[in-house]
mmCIF file of C-alpha atoms in Angstrom:
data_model
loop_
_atom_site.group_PDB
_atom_site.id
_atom_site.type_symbol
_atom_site.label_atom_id
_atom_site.label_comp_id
_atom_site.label_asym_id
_atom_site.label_seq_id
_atom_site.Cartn_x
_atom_site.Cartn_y
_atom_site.Cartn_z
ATOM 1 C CA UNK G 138 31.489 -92.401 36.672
ATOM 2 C CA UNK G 139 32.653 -93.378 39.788
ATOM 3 C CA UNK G 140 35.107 -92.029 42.376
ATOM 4 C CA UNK G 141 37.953 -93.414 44.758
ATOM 5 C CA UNK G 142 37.028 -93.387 48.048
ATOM 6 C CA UNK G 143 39.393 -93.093 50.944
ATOM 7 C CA UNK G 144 40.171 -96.046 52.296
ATOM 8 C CA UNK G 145 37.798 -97.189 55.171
ATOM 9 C CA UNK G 146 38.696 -99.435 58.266
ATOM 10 C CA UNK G 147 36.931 -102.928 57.629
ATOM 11 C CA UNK G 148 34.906 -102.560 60.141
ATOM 12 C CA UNK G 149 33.362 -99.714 59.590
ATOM 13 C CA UNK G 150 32.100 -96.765 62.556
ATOM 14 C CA UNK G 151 29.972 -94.470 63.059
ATOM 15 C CA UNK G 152 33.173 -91.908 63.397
ATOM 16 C CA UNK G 153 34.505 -93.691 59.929
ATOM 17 C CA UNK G 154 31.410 -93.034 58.314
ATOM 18 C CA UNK G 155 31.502 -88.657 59.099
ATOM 19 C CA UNK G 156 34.982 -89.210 58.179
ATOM 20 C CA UNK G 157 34.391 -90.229 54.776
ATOM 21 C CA UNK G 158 31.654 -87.399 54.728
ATOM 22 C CA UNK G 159 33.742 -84.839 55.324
ATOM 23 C CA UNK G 160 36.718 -85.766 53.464
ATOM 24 C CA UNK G 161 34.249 -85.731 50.539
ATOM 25 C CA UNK G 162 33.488 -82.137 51.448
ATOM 26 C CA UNK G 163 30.366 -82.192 53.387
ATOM 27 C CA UNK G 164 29.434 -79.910 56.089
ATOM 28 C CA UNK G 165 27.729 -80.988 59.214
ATOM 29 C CA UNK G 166 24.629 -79.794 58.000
ATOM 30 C CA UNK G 167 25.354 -82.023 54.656
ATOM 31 C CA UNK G 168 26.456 -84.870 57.228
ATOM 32 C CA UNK G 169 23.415 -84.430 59.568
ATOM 33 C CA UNK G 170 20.994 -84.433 55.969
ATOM 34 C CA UNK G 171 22.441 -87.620 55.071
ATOM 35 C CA UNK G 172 21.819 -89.648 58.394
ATOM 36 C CA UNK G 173 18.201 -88.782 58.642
ATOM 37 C CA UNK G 174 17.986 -89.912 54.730
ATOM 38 C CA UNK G 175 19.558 -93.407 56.083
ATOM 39 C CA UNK G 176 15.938 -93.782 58.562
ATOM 40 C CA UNK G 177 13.735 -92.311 55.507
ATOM 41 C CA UNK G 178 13.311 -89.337 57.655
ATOM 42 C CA UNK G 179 14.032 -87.046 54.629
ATOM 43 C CA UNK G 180 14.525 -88.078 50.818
ATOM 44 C CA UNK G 181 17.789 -89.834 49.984
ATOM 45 C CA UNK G 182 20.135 -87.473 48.082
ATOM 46 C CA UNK G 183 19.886 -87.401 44.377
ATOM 47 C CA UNK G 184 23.301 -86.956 42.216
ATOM 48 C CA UNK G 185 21.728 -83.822 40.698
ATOM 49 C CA UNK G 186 20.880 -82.072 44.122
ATOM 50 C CA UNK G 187 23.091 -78.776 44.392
ATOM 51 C CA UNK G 188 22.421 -78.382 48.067
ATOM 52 C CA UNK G 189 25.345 -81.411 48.666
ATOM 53 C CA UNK G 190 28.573 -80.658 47.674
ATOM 54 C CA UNK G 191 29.549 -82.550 43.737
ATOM 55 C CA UNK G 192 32.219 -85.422 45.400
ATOM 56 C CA UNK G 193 29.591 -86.469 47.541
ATOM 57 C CA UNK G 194 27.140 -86.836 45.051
ATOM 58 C CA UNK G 195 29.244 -88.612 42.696
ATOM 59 C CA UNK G 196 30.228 -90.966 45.930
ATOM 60 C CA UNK G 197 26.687 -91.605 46.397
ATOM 61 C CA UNK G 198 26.682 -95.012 44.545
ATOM 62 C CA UNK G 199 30.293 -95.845 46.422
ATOM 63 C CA UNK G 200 28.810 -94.908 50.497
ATOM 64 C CA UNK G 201 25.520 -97.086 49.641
ATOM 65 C CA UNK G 202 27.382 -99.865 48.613
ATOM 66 C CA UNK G 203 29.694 -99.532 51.701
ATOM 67 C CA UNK G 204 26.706 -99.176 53.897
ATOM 68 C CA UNK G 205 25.577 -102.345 52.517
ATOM 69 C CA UNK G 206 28.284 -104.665 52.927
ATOM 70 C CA UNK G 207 28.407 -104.007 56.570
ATOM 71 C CA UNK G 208 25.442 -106.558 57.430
ATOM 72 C CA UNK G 209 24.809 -109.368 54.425
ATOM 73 C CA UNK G 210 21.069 -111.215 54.709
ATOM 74 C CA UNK G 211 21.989 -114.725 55.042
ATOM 75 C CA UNK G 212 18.593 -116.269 55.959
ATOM 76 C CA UNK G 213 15.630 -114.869 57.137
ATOM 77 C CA UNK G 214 12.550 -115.927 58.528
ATOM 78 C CA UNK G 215 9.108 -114.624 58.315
ATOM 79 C CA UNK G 216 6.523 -114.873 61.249
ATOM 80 C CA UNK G 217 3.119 -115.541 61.254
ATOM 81 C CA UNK G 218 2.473 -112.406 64.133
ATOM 82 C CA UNK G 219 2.053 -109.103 62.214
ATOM 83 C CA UNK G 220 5.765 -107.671 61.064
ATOM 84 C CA UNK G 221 7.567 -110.199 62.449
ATOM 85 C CA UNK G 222 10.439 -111.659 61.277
ATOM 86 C CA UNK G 223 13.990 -112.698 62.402
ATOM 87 C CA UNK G 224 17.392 -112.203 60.371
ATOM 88 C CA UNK G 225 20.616 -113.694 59.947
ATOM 89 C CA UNK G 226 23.243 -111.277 59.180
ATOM 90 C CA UNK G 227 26.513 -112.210 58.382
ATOM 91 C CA UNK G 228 29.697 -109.133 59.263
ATOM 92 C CA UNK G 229 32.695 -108.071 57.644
ATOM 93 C CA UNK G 230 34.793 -110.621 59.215
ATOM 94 C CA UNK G 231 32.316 -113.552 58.419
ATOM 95 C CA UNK G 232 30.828 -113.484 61.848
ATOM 96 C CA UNK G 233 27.162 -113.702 62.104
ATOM 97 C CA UNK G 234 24.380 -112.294 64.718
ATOM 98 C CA UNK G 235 20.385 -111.818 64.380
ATOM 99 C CA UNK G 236 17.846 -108.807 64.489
ATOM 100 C CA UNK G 237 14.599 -109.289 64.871
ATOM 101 C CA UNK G 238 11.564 -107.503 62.975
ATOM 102 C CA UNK G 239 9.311 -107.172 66.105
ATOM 103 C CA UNK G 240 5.434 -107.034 65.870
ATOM 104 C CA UNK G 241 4.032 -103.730 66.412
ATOM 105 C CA UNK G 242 6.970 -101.436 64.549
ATOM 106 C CA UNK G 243 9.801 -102.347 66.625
ATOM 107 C CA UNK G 244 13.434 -104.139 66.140
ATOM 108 C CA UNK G 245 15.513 -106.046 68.225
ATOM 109 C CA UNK G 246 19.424 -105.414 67.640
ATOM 110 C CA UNK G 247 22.262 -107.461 68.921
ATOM 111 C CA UNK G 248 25.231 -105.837 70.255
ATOM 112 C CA UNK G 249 27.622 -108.359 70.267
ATOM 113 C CA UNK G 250 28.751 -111.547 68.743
ATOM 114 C CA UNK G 251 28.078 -114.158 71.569
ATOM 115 C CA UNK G 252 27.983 -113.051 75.128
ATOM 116 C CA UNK G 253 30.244 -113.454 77.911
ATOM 117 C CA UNK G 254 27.168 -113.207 80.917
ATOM 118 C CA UNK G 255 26.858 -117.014 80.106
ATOM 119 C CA UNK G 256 22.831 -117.162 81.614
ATOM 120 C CA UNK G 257 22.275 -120.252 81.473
ATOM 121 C CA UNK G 258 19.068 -120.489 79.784
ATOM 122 C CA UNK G 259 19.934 -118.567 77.081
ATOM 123 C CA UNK G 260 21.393 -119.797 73.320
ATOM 124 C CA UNK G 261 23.647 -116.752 72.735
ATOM 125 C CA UNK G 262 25.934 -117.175 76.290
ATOM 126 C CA UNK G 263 26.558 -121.082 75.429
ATOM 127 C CA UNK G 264 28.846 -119.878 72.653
ATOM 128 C CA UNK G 265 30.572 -117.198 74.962
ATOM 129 C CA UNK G 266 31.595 -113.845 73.964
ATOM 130 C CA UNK G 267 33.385 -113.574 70.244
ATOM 131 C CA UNK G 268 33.494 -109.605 70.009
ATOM 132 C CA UNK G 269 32.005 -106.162 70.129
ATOM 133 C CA UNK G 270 29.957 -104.705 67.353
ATOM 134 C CA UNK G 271 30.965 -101.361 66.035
ATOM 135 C CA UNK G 272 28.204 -98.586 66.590
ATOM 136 C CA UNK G 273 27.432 -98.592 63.071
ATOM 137 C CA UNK G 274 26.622 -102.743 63.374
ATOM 138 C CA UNK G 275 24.492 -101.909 65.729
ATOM 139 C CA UNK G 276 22.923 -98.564 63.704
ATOM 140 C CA UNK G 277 22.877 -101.063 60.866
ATOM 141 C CA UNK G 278 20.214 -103.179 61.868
ATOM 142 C CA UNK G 279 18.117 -100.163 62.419
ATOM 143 C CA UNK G 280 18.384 -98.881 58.799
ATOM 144 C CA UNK G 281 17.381 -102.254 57.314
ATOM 145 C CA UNK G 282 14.204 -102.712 59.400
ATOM 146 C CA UNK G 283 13.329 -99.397 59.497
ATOM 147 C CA UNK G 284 13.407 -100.057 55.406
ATOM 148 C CA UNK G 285 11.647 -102.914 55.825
ATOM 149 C CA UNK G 286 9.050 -101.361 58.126
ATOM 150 C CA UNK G 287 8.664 -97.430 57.553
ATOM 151 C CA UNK G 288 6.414 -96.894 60.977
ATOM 152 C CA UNK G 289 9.550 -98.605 62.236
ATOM 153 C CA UNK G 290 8.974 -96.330 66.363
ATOM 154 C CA UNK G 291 11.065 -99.016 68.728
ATOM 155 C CA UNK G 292 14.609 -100.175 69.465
ATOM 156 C CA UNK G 293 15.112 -102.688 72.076
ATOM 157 C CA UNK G 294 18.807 -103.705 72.754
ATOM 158 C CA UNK G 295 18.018 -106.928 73.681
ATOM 159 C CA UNK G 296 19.004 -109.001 70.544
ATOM 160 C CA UNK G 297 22.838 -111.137 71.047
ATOM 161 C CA UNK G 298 24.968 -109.573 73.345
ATOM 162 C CA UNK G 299 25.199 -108.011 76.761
ATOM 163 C CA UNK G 300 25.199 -104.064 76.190
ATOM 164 C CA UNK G 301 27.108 -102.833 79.206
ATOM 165 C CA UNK G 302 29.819 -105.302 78.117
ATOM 166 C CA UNK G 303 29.449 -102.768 74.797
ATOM 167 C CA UNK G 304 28.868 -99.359 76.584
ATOM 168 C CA UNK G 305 30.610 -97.211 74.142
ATOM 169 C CA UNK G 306 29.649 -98.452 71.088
ATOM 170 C CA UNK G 307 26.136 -99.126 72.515
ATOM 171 C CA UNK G 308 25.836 -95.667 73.865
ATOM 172 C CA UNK G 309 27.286 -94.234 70.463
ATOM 173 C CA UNK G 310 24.326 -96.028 68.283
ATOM 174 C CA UNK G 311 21.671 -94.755 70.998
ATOM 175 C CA UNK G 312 22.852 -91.002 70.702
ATOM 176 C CA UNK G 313 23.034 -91.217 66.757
ATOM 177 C CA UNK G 314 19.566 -93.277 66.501
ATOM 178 C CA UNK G 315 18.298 -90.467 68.947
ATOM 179 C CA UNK G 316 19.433 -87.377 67.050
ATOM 180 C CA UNK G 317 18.545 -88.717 63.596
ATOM 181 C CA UNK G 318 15.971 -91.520 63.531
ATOM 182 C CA UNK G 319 13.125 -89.806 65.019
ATOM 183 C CA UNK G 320 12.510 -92.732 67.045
ATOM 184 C CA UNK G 321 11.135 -91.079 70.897
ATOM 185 C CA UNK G 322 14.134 -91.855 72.934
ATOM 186 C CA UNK G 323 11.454 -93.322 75.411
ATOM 187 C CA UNK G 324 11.391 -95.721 72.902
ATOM 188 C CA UNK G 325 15.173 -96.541 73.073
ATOM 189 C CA UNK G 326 15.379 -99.603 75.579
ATOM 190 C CA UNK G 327 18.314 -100.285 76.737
ATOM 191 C CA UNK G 328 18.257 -104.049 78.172
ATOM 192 C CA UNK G 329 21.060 -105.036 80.892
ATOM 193 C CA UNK G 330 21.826 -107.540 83.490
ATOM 194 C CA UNK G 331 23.132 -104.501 85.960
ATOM 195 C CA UNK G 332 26.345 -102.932 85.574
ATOM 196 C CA UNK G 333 27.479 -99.565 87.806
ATOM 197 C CA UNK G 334 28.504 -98.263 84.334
ATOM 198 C CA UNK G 335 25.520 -98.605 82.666
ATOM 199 C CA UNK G 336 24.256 -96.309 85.051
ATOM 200 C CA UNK G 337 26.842 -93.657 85.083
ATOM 201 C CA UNK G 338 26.394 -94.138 81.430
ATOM 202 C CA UNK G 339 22.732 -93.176 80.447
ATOM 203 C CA UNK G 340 22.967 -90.756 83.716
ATOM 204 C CA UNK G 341 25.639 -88.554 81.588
ATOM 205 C CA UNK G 342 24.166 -88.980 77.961
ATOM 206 C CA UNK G 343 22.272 -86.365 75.617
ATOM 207 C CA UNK G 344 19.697 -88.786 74.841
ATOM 208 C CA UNK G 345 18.221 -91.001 77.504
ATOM 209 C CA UNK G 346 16.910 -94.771 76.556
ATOM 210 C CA UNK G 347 14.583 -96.352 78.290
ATOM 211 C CA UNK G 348 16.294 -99.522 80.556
ATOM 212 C CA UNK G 349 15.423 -102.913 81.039
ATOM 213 C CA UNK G 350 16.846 -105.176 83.928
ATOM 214 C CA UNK G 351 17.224 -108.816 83.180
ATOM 215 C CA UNK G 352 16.075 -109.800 87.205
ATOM 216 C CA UNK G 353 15.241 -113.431 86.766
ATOM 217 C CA UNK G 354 16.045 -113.065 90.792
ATOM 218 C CA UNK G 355 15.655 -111.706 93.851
ATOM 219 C CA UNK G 356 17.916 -114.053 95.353
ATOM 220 C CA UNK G 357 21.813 -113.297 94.847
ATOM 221 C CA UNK G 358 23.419 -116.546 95.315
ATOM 222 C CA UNK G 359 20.591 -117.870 92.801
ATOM 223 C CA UNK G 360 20.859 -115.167 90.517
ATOM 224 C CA UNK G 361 25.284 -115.203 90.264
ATOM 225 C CA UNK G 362 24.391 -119.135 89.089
ATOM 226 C CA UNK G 363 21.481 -118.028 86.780
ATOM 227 C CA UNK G 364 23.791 -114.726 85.591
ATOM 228 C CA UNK G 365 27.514 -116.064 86.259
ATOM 229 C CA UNK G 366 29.029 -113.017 84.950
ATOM 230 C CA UNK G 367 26.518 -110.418 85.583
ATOM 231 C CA UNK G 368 28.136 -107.002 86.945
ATOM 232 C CA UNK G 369 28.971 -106.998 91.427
ATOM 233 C CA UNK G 370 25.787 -104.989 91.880
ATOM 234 C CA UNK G 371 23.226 -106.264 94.194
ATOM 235 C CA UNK G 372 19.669 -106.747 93.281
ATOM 236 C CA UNK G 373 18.526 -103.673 95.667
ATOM 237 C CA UNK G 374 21.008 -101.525 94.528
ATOM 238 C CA UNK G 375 20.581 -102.293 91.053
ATOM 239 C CA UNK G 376 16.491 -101.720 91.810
ATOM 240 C CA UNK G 377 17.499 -97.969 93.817
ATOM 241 C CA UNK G 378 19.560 -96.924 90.832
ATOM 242 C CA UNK G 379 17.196 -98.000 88.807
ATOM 243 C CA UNK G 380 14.307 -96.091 90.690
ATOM 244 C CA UNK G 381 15.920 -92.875 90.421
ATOM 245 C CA UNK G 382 16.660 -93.047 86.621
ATOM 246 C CA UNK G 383 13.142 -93.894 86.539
ATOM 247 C CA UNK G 384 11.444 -91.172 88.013
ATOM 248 C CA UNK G 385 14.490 -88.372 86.328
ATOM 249 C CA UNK G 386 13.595 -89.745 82.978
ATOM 250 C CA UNK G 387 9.723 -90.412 83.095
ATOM 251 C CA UNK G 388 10.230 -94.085 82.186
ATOM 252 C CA UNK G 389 9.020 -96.672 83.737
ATOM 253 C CA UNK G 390 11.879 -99.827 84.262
ATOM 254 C CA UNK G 391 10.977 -102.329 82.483
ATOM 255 C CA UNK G 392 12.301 -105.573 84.474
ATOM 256 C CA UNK G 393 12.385 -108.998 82.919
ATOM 257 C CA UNK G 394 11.965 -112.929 84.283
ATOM 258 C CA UNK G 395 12.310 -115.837 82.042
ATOM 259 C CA UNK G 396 10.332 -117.981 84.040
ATOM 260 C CA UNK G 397 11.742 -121.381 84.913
ATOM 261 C CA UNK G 398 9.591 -123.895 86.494
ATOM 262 C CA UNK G 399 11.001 -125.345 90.200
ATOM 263 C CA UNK G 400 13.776 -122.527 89.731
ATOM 264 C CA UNK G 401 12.266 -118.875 89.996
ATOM 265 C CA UNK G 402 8.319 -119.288 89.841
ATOM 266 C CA UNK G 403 8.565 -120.156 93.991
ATOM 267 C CA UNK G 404 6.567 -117.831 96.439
ATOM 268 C CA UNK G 405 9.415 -116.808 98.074
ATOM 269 C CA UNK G 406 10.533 -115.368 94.649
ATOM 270 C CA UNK G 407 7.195 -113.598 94.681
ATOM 271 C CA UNK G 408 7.292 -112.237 98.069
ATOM 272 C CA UNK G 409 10.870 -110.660 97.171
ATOM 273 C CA UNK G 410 9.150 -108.267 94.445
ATOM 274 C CA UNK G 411 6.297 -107.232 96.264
ATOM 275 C CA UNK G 412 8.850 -105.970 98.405
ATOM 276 C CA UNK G 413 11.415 -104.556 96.239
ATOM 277 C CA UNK G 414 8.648 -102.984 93.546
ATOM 278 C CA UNK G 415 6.129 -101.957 95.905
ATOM 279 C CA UNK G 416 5.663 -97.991 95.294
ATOM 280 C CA UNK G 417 8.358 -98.395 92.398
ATOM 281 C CA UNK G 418 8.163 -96.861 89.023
ATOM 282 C CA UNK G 419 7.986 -100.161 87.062
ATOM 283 C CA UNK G 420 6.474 -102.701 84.976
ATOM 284 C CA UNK G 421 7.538 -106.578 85.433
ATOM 285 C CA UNK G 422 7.452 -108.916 82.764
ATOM 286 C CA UNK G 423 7.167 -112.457 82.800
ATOM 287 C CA UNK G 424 8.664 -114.421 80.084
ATOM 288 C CA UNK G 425 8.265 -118.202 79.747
ATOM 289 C CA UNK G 426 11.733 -119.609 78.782
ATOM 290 C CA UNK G 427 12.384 -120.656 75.559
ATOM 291 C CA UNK G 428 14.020 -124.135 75.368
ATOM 292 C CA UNK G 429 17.307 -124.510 74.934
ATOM 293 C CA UNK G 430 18.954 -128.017 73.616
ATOM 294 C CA UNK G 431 21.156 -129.791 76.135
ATOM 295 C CA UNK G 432 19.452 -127.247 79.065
ATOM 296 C CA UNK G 433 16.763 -128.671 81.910
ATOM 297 C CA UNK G 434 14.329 -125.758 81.889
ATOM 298 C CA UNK G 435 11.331 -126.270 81.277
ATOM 299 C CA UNK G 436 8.152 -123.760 81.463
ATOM 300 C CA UNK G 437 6.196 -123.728 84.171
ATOM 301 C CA UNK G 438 1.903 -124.293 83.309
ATOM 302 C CA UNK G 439 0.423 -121.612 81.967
ATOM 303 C CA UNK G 440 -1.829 -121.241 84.917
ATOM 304 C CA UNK G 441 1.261 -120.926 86.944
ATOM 305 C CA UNK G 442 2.330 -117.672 85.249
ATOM 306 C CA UNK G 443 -0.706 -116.853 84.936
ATOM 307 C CA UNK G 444 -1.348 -116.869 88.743
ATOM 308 C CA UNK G 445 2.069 -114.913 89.245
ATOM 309 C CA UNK G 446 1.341 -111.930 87.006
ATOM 310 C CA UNK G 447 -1.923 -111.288 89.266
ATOM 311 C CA UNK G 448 -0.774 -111.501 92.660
ATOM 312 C CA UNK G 449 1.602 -109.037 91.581
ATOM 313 C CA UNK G 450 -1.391 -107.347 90.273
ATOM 314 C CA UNK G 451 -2.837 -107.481 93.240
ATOM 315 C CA UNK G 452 -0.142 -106.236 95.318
ATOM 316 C CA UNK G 453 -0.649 -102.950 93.093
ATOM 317 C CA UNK G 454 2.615 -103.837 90.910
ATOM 318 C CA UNK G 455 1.944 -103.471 86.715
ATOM 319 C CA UNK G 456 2.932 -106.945 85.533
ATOM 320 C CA UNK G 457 2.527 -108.493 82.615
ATOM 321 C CA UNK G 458 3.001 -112.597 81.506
ATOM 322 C CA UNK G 459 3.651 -113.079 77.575
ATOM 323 C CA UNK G 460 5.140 -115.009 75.065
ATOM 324 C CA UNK G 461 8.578 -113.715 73.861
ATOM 325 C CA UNK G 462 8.261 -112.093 71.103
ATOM 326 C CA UNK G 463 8.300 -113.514 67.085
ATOM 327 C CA UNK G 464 8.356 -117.033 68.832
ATOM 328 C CA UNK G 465 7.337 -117.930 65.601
ATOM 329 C CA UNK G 466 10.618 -117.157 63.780
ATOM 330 C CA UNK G 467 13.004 -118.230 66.469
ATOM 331 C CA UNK G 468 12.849 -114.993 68.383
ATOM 332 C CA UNK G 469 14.972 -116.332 71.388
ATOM 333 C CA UNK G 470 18.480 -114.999 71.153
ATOM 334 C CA UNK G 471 21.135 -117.383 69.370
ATOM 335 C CA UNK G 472 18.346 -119.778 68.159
ATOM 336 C CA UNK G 473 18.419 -119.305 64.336
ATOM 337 C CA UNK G 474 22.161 -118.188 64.295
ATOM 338 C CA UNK G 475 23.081 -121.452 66.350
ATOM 339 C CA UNK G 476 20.905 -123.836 63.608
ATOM 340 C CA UNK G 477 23.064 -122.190 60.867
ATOM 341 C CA UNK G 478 26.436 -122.541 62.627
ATOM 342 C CA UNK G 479 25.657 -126.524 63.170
ATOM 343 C CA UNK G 480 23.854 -126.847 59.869
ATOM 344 C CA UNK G 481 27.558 -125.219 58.471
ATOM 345 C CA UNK G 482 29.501 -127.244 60.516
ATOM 346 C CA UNK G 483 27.862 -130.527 59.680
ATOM 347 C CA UNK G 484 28.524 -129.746 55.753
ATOM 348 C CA UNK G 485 31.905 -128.921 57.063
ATOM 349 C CA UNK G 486 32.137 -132.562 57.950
ATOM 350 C CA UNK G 487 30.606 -134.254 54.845
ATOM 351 C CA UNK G 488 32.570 -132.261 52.021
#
């Protein structure tokens, strides 16, 4: 038989969540038992276990059921690369963001619902930004593809959603996931445009994530019109900050370039990170852009990219040119969840 839980906000928290623990007389020891369980890292309670305390057994059926209805499958896709996979969740509220099931045991989260950076060659900051996601929206996605895929080892926080626009909750889901998920908090990347707070952020936190710059340029007029609403930073302070975390944590940064052709695959571009990453502690990626309907950009040839990933080679920089990943499910940000909105729109309009 069932019992009455305490009511619950409807958008539920991480802090919500040890509430309802501990008002169901769990200790932190019961609390800390029951969050590994949620990764698979230990067995998931049975009713008849005496270690947990009887009104938490008895709520068992109640918490699950709570857990669930914070993300609802809507659609999903499944890729032809190993593992991967892309997912429509729909919230609480109705509102609906993706995760992806990335090749090679690792998940993409979103952190919020739109994004307020507004790149403009990306789906997600067309829409703008529509709100936060609670830390345990964000610890959500984890649990499902870490269900999906036990040898689940990576979180990247590059799904929907600007994270330093996020910090707390962000920050919140990256100390719980580092505690209890047994995911190597090298293996935490935390994916930003460059914001001063991001920095004082990780600097000050129990468990540090790896972190990802979204570059895309070395050139700050070009870069405000390609990041409109990235953080004041410059580009060499963001890549001195950057250094330092990098050689305190171990980590290389990780920076990122969606390669546009005509707009940041020049030279110039090219000379600008030799000299900014020379002797650095970091790894650049170069990321063909996906296309994005009513946008101009356009890839440049593959020999182009190729060309660019080895005269950074050559210039003793690690630099790597792929494919974004799960391509084959609509792996760019906003691309699956923006074909549902219109799709729901357009039968909107006909009923």
């Amino acid at each position: 038989m069932g019992v009455d839980l305490p009511s619950t906000p409807i958008f539920m928290t991480l802090d919500s969540l040890n509430q309802l623990l501990l008002s169901l007389g769990c200790k932190p020891q019961h609390c800390a038992s029951f969050y590994r369980a949620l990764f698979g890292v230990v067995p998931w309670p049975k009713a008849d276990d005496p270690k947990f305390p009887s009104a938490f057994r008895k709520a068992l059926p109640e918490i699950e059921d709570k857990l669930q209805s914070v993300l609802t499958l809507i659609h999903s896709l499944k890729g032809e690369e190993r593992d991967s996979a892309k997912f429509l969740y729909r919230l609480s509220d109705g509102h609906t963001i993706e995760s992806v099931l990335l090749p090679r045991e690792g998940v993409c989260v979103s952190s919020q619902v739109g994004c307020a950076v507004g790149c403009v060659f990306c789906m997600t900051g067309q829409a703008g930004l529509i709100r936060q996601l609670t830390d345990m929206e964000i610890v959500a996605q984890v649990i499902r593809a870490k269900r999906l895929q036990p040898a689940l080892r990576k979180v990247v926080f590059m799904g929907m959603g600007e994270p330093s626009h996020n910090l707390k909750n962000v920050m919140s889901a990256i100390e719980f996931l580092g505690r209890y998920s047994q995911i190597p908090h090298k293996n935490l990347v935390l994916s930003t445009v460059g914001d001063q707070r991001v920095f004082e952020a990780i600097n000050a936190s129990s468990v540090k994530p790896a972190l990802a710059i979204s570059l895309h340029s070395t050139i700050e007029e070009k870069r405000r019109k390609l990041l409109p609403k990235a953080g004041k930073i410059s580009v060499v302070s963001l890549i001195e900050q950057a250094e330092r975390y990098a050689r305190m944590t171990g980590y290389p940064i990780q920076y990122q370039w969606t390669l546009m052709a005509g707009i940041n695959d020049e030279d110039e571009e090219l000379a600008n990170i030799e000299k900014l990453l020379h002797g650095k502690y970091a790894m650049m990626n170069f990321i063909p852009v996906n296309s994005v309907e009513n946008r101009p950009f356009v890839r440049p040839s593959l020999e182009r990219c190729q060309a660019m990933a080895k005269r950074l080679k050559d210039a003793y920089i690690v630099a790597k040119f792929r494919n974004s990943a799960a391509q084959d499910v609509e792996g760019g940000c906003g691309q699956l969840r923006s074909r549902y909105l219109t799709k729901a729109e357009q039968n909107d309009e006909l009923s």
